[in-house]
Amino acid sequence: MTTVAVLADPPGETDALAGLVDSDVLDAEAAAELYTATLRDACAAVERSGGDLLVNYRVPEGVEPDDAEAAVVSALAPALDDPESARYEVQIGSTRSARVGNTVTHLLERESVRTAAVVDPAVALLERRHVDSAAMKLRGDEVVLGPTARGEVWYAGFAEPVDFTDALDAPSLRTLTERARDDGLGVDFVDSLPLVSDPAGLASAVVLARTRQLAGKPVPEHTAEAIDDLGLDVDTDGDGDDLRVHTDRDTDSS
């Protein structure tokens, strides 16, 4: 059984989707709504899988730890089948790489779990089957990664720790693979899924979600609701090449 840590921020204090706000794709309120939706679906997928859910939350600067935990607990309560049994722990470390390393190493070496994994809560369209597939692959290789189209990772699972110093430096998919191979560890991969943390990832997520809805296939509940509520859809840029997201909350019609 894999312990899966979802790396959560308090939704009202997160900068995980700052790239969307800075690019004027979404305003801060809409970004917080979308982040809450993907966070909920990620935690629900892990809870319903064969793994153990650990909500590993960050305490932003200027926020009290109890307030940070309360915000995350409140955000997740509508999504979890058994909110009272969820486990919450504070992230420790000055960088994201350090926080991931501390979490994985603690679970493997201090708690003696057989396998440990981390999930980026900005991942879209995560389902229970993805989590269970990764756990199965960890029986054969010591490191299992969930890639994105941009060379990032939405999932990183370990049976043995690696050198996590700056391990999430871009492209984190290759960096983590190199660290694992340097230690003589086997590496495998699960399905590629988009992160909604940048415009390209959001466009991919919206296309996939809208297409699955059109085909009558399931889309994770809270993400589907957020996409509909925000009126998110895609079109092409002026050259007809790159997809871009638009929303019916746009106030600038230019």
Coordinates of C-alpha atoms in Angstrom, one line a residue:
M1 CA 0.0 0.0 0.0
T2 CA 1.4 3.4 -1.0
T3 CA 1.1 6.5 1.2
V4 CA 0.2 9.3 -1.2
A5 CA 0.8 12.9 0.0
V6 CA -1.2 15.5 -1.8
L7 CA 0.8 18.8 -1.6
A8 CA -2.0 21.2 -0.6
D9 CA -2.0 24.9 -0.1
P10 CA -4.8 26.8 1.6
P11 CA -6.8 27.7 -1.5
G12 CA -7.2 31.4 -0.7
E13 CA -3.4 31.7 -0.1
T14 CA -2.0 29.6 -2.9
D15 CA 0.3 30.9 -5.7
A16 CA 0.1 27.5 -7.5
L17 CA -2.0 29.1 -10.3
A18 CA -0.2 32.4 -10.3
G19 CA 0.8 31.8 -13.9
L20 CA -2.8 32.0 -15.0
V21 CA -3.4 35.2 -13.1
D22 CA -0.2 36.8 -14.4
S23 CA -1.2 35.9 -17.9
D24 CA -4.7 37.4 -17.5
V25 CA -6.3 34.0 -18.2
L26 CA -8.1 34.0 -14.9
D27 CA -8.6 36.5 -12.1
A28 CA -7.5 35.6 -8.6
E29 CA -11.0 34.5 -7.5
A30 CA -11.4 32.2 -10.4
A31 CA -7.9 30.7 -10.0
A32 CA -8.7 29.9 -6.3
E33 CA -12.0 28.3 -7.4
L34 CA -10.2 26.1 -10.0
Y35 CA -7.4 25.2 -7.6
T36 CA -9.9 24.2 -4.9
A37 CA -11.6 21.9 -7.5
T38 CA -8.5 20.1 -8.6
L39 CA -7.3 19.8 -5.0
R40 CA -10.6 18.2 -4.1
D41 CA -10.6 15.8 -7.0
A42 CA -6.9 14.8 -6.3
C43 CA -7.6 14.0 -2.7
A44 CA -10.8 12.2 -3.5
A45 CA -9.0 10.0 -6.1
V46 CA -6.4 9.0 -3.5
E47 CA -8.9 8.4 -0.8
R48 CA -10.9 6.0 -3.0
S49 CA -7.8 4.2 -4.2
G50 CA -5.9 1.4 -2.5
G51 CA -3.4 3.9 -1.0
D52 CA -3.4 6.0 2.1
L53 CA -4.2 9.7 1.8
L54 CA -1.9 12.2 3.5
V55 CA -2.9 15.9 3.0
N56 CA 0.5 17.5 3.3
Y57 CA -0.3 21.2 3.6
R58 CA 1.9 24.3 3.3
V59 CA 1.7 27.2 5.8
P60 CA 2.1 30.4 3.8
E61 CA 4.1 33.3 5.2
G62 CA 2.0 35.3 7.6
V63 CA -0.6 32.6 8.1
E64 CA -1.0 30.7 11.4
P65 CA -0.5 27.0 11.1
D66 CA -3.9 26.3 12.7
D67 CA -5.6 28.6 10.2
A68 CA -3.8 27.0 7.3
E69 CA -4.9 23.5 8.3
A70 CA -8.5 24.7 9.0
A71 CA -8.7 26.3 5.5
V72 CA -7.5 23.0 3.8
V73 CA -9.8 20.9 6.0
S74 CA -12.8 23.1 5.1
A75 CA -12.0 23.0 1.4
L76 CA -11.7 19.2 1.3
A77 CA -14.7 18.3 3.5
P78 CA -17.2 18.3 0.6
A79 CA -15.1 16.0 -1.5
L80 CA -14.0 13.3 0.9
D81 CA -16.1 10.2 1.8
D82 CA -14.8 10.2 5.3
P83 CA -13.4 13.7 6.2
E84 CA -12.9 12.8 9.8
S85 CA -10.4 10.1 9.1
A86 CA -8.2 12.2 6.7
R87 CA -4.6 12.7 7.9
Y88 CA -3.1 16.2 7.8
E89 CA 0.5 17.2 8.3
V90 CA 2.5 20.4 7.7
Q91 CA 5.1 20.5 4.9
I92 CA 8.6 21.1 6.1
G93 CA 11.3 22.7 3.9
S94 CA 12.3 26.0 2.4
T95 CA 11.8 25.0 -1.2
R96 CA 9.3 22.7 -3.0
S97 CA 12.1 20.2 -3.7
A98 CA 13.0 20.2 0.0
R99 CA 9.4 19.7 1.1
V100 CA 8.9 16.8 -1.3
G101 CA 12.2 15.2 -0.2
N102 CA 11.4 15.6 3.5
T103 CA 7.9 14.1 3.1
V104 CA 9.0 11.1 1.0
T105 CA 12.1 10.4 3.2
H106 CA 10.1 10.7 6.4
L107 CA 7.5 8.3 5.2
L108 CA 10.0 5.7 3.9
E109 CA 12.6 5.9 6.7
R110 CA 10.7 7.1 9.8
E111 CA 7.3 5.6 9.2
S112 CA 8.7 2.6 7.3
V113 CA 6.0 2.6 4.7
R114 CA 6.8 0.3 1.7
T115 CA 6.2 3.0 -0.9
A116 CA 5.5 6.8 -0.8
A117 CA 4.3 9.2 -3.4
V118 CA 3.5 12.9 -3.8
V119 CA 0.8 14.4 -6.0
D120 CA 0.6 18.0 -7.4
P121 CA -2.9 19.2 -6.6
A122 CA -3.0 21.2 -9.7
V123 CA -3.3 18.0 -11.7
A124 CA -6.5 17.7 -13.8
L125 CA -8.5 14.6 -14.6
L126 CA -6.8 12.5 -11.9
E127 CA -8.8 9.3 -11.2
R128 CA -8.5 6.4 -8.8
R129 CA -7.3 4.2 -11.6
H130 CA -4.2 6.4 -12.1
V131 CA -3.2 6.2 -8.4
D132 CA -3.7 2.4 -8.3
S133 CA -1.8 1.9 -11.6
A134 CA 1.2 3.8 -10.1
A135 CA 1.1 1.7 -7.0
M136 CA 1.2 -1.4 -9.1
K137 CA 4.2 -0.2 -11.0
L138 CA 6.0 0.6 -7.8
R139 CA 6.1 -3.2 -7.2
G140 CA 8.4 -3.5 -10.1
D141 CA 10.5 -0.3 -10.1
E142 CA 11.7 1.9 -7.3
V143 CA 10.6 5.2 -8.9
V144 CA 7.4 5.8 -10.8
L145 CA 6.6 9.2 -12.3
G146 CA 3.5 10.8 -13.8
P147 CA 4.6 13.1 -16.6
T148 CA 3.0 16.2 -18.1
A149 CA 3.4 17.3 -21.7
R150 CA 5.8 20.1 -20.5
G151 CA 8.3 17.7 -18.8
E152 CA 6.9 18.2 -15.3
V153 CA 5.6 15.6 -13.0
W154 CA 2.1 15.4 -11.5
Y155 CA 3.0 12.3 -9.5
A156 CA 6.3 11.0 -8.1
G157 CA 6.3 7.7 -6.3
F158 CA 9.3 6.0 -4.5
A159 CA 10.2 2.7 -2.9
E160 CA 13.7 4.2 -2.2
P161 CA 14.6 7.9 -1.7
V162 CA 16.8 9.7 -4.1
D163 CA 18.8 12.9 -3.8
F164 CA 16.1 15.5 -3.7
T165 CA 18.3 18.5 -3.8
D166 CA 16.8 20.7 -6.5
A167 CA 15.1 17.6 -7.8
L168 CA 12.1 19.5 -9.1
D169 CA 14.3 21.8 -11.3
A170 CA 12.8 21.9 -14.8
P171 CA 12.4 19.6 -16.5
S172 CA 11.5 17.7 -13.3
L173 CA 10.6 14.6 -15.2
R174 CA 14.1 14.2 -16.5
T175 CA 15.8 15.5 -13.3
L176 CA 14.1 12.9 -11.1
T177 CA 14.8 10.2 -13.7
E178 CA 18.5 11.1 -13.7
R179 CA 18.6 11.1 -9.9
A180 CA 17.0 7.7 -9.8
R181 CA 19.3 6.2 -12.4
D182 CA 22.3 7.7 -10.6
D183 CA 21.4 5.6 -7.6
G184 CA 20.8 2.5 -9.8
L185 CA 17.0 2.6 -9.3
G186 CA 14.5 1.4 -11.9
V187 CA 12.1 4.0 -13.3
D188 CA 8.6 3.6 -14.8
F189 CA 5.9 6.0 -15.9
V190 CA 2.1 6.3 -15.7
D191 CA -0.3 8.3 -17.9
S192 CA 0.5 11.8 -18.8
L193 CA -2.0 14.3 -17.3
P194 CA -2.0 18.1 -17.5
L195 CA -1.4 20.6 -14.7
V196 CA -3.7 23.6 -14.7
S197 CA -1.0 25.8 -13.3
D198 CA -0.1 27.5 -16.6
P199 CA -2.1 28.5 -19.7
A200 CA -1.0 25.6 -21.9
G201 CA -1.8 23.0 -19.2
L202 CA -5.2 24.6 -18.5
A203 CA -6.0 24.6 -22.2
S204 CA -5.1 20.9 -22.4
A205 CA -7.2 20.1 -19.4
V206 CA -10.2 22.0 -20.7
V207 CA -10.0 20.3 -24.1
L208 CA -9.8 16.9 -22.5
A209 CA -12.6 17.6 -20.0
R210 CA -14.9 19.1 -22.6
T211 CA -14.2 16.2 -25.0
R212 CA -14.9 13.5 -22.4
Q213 CA -18.2 15.2 -21.5
L214 CA -19.1 15.3 -25.2
A215 CA -18.3 11.6 -25.5
G216 CA -20.4 10.8 -22.4
K217 CA -17.3 9.8 -20.3
P218 CA -16.7 10.8 -16.7
V219 CA -14.8 13.8 -15.7
P220 CA -13.8 14.3 -12.0
E221 CA -16.7 16.0 -10.3
H222 CA -15.3 19.2 -8.9
T223 CA -13.1 20.0 -11.8
A224 CA -16.1 19.5 -14.2
E225 CA -18.2 21.8 -12.1
A226 CA -15.5 24.5 -12.0
I227 CA -14.9 24.4 -15.7
D228 CA -18.7 24.8 -16.3
D229 CA -19.1 27.5 -13.6
L230 CA -16.2 29.5 -14.9
G231 CA -17.3 29.0 -18.5
L232 CA -13.9 27.7 -19.6
D233 CA -13.4 26.7 -23.2
V234 CA -10.7 27.0 -25.8
D235 CA -10.1 28.5 -29.2
T236 CA -7.0 29.1 -31.3
D237 CA -4.7 32.1 -31.4
G238 CA -4.7 34.5 -34.4
D239 CA -2.4 32.1 -36.3
G240 CA -4.6 29.1 -35.7
D241 CA -1.8 27.2 -34.0
D242 CA -1.9 27.4 -30.2
L243 CA -4.9 26.7 -28.1
R244 CA -5.9 29.4 -25.6
V245 CA -8.5 29.4 -22.8
H246 CA -11.3 31.8 -22.6
T247 CA -14.0 32.2 -20.0
D248 CA -17.4 33.8 -19.9
R249 CA -16.1 35.8 -16.8
D250 CA -13.9 37.8 -19.1
T251 CA -14.7 41.5 -18.9
D252 CA -12.3 42.6 -21.6
S253 CA -13.8 41.8 -25.0
S254 CA -10.8 42.9 -27.0

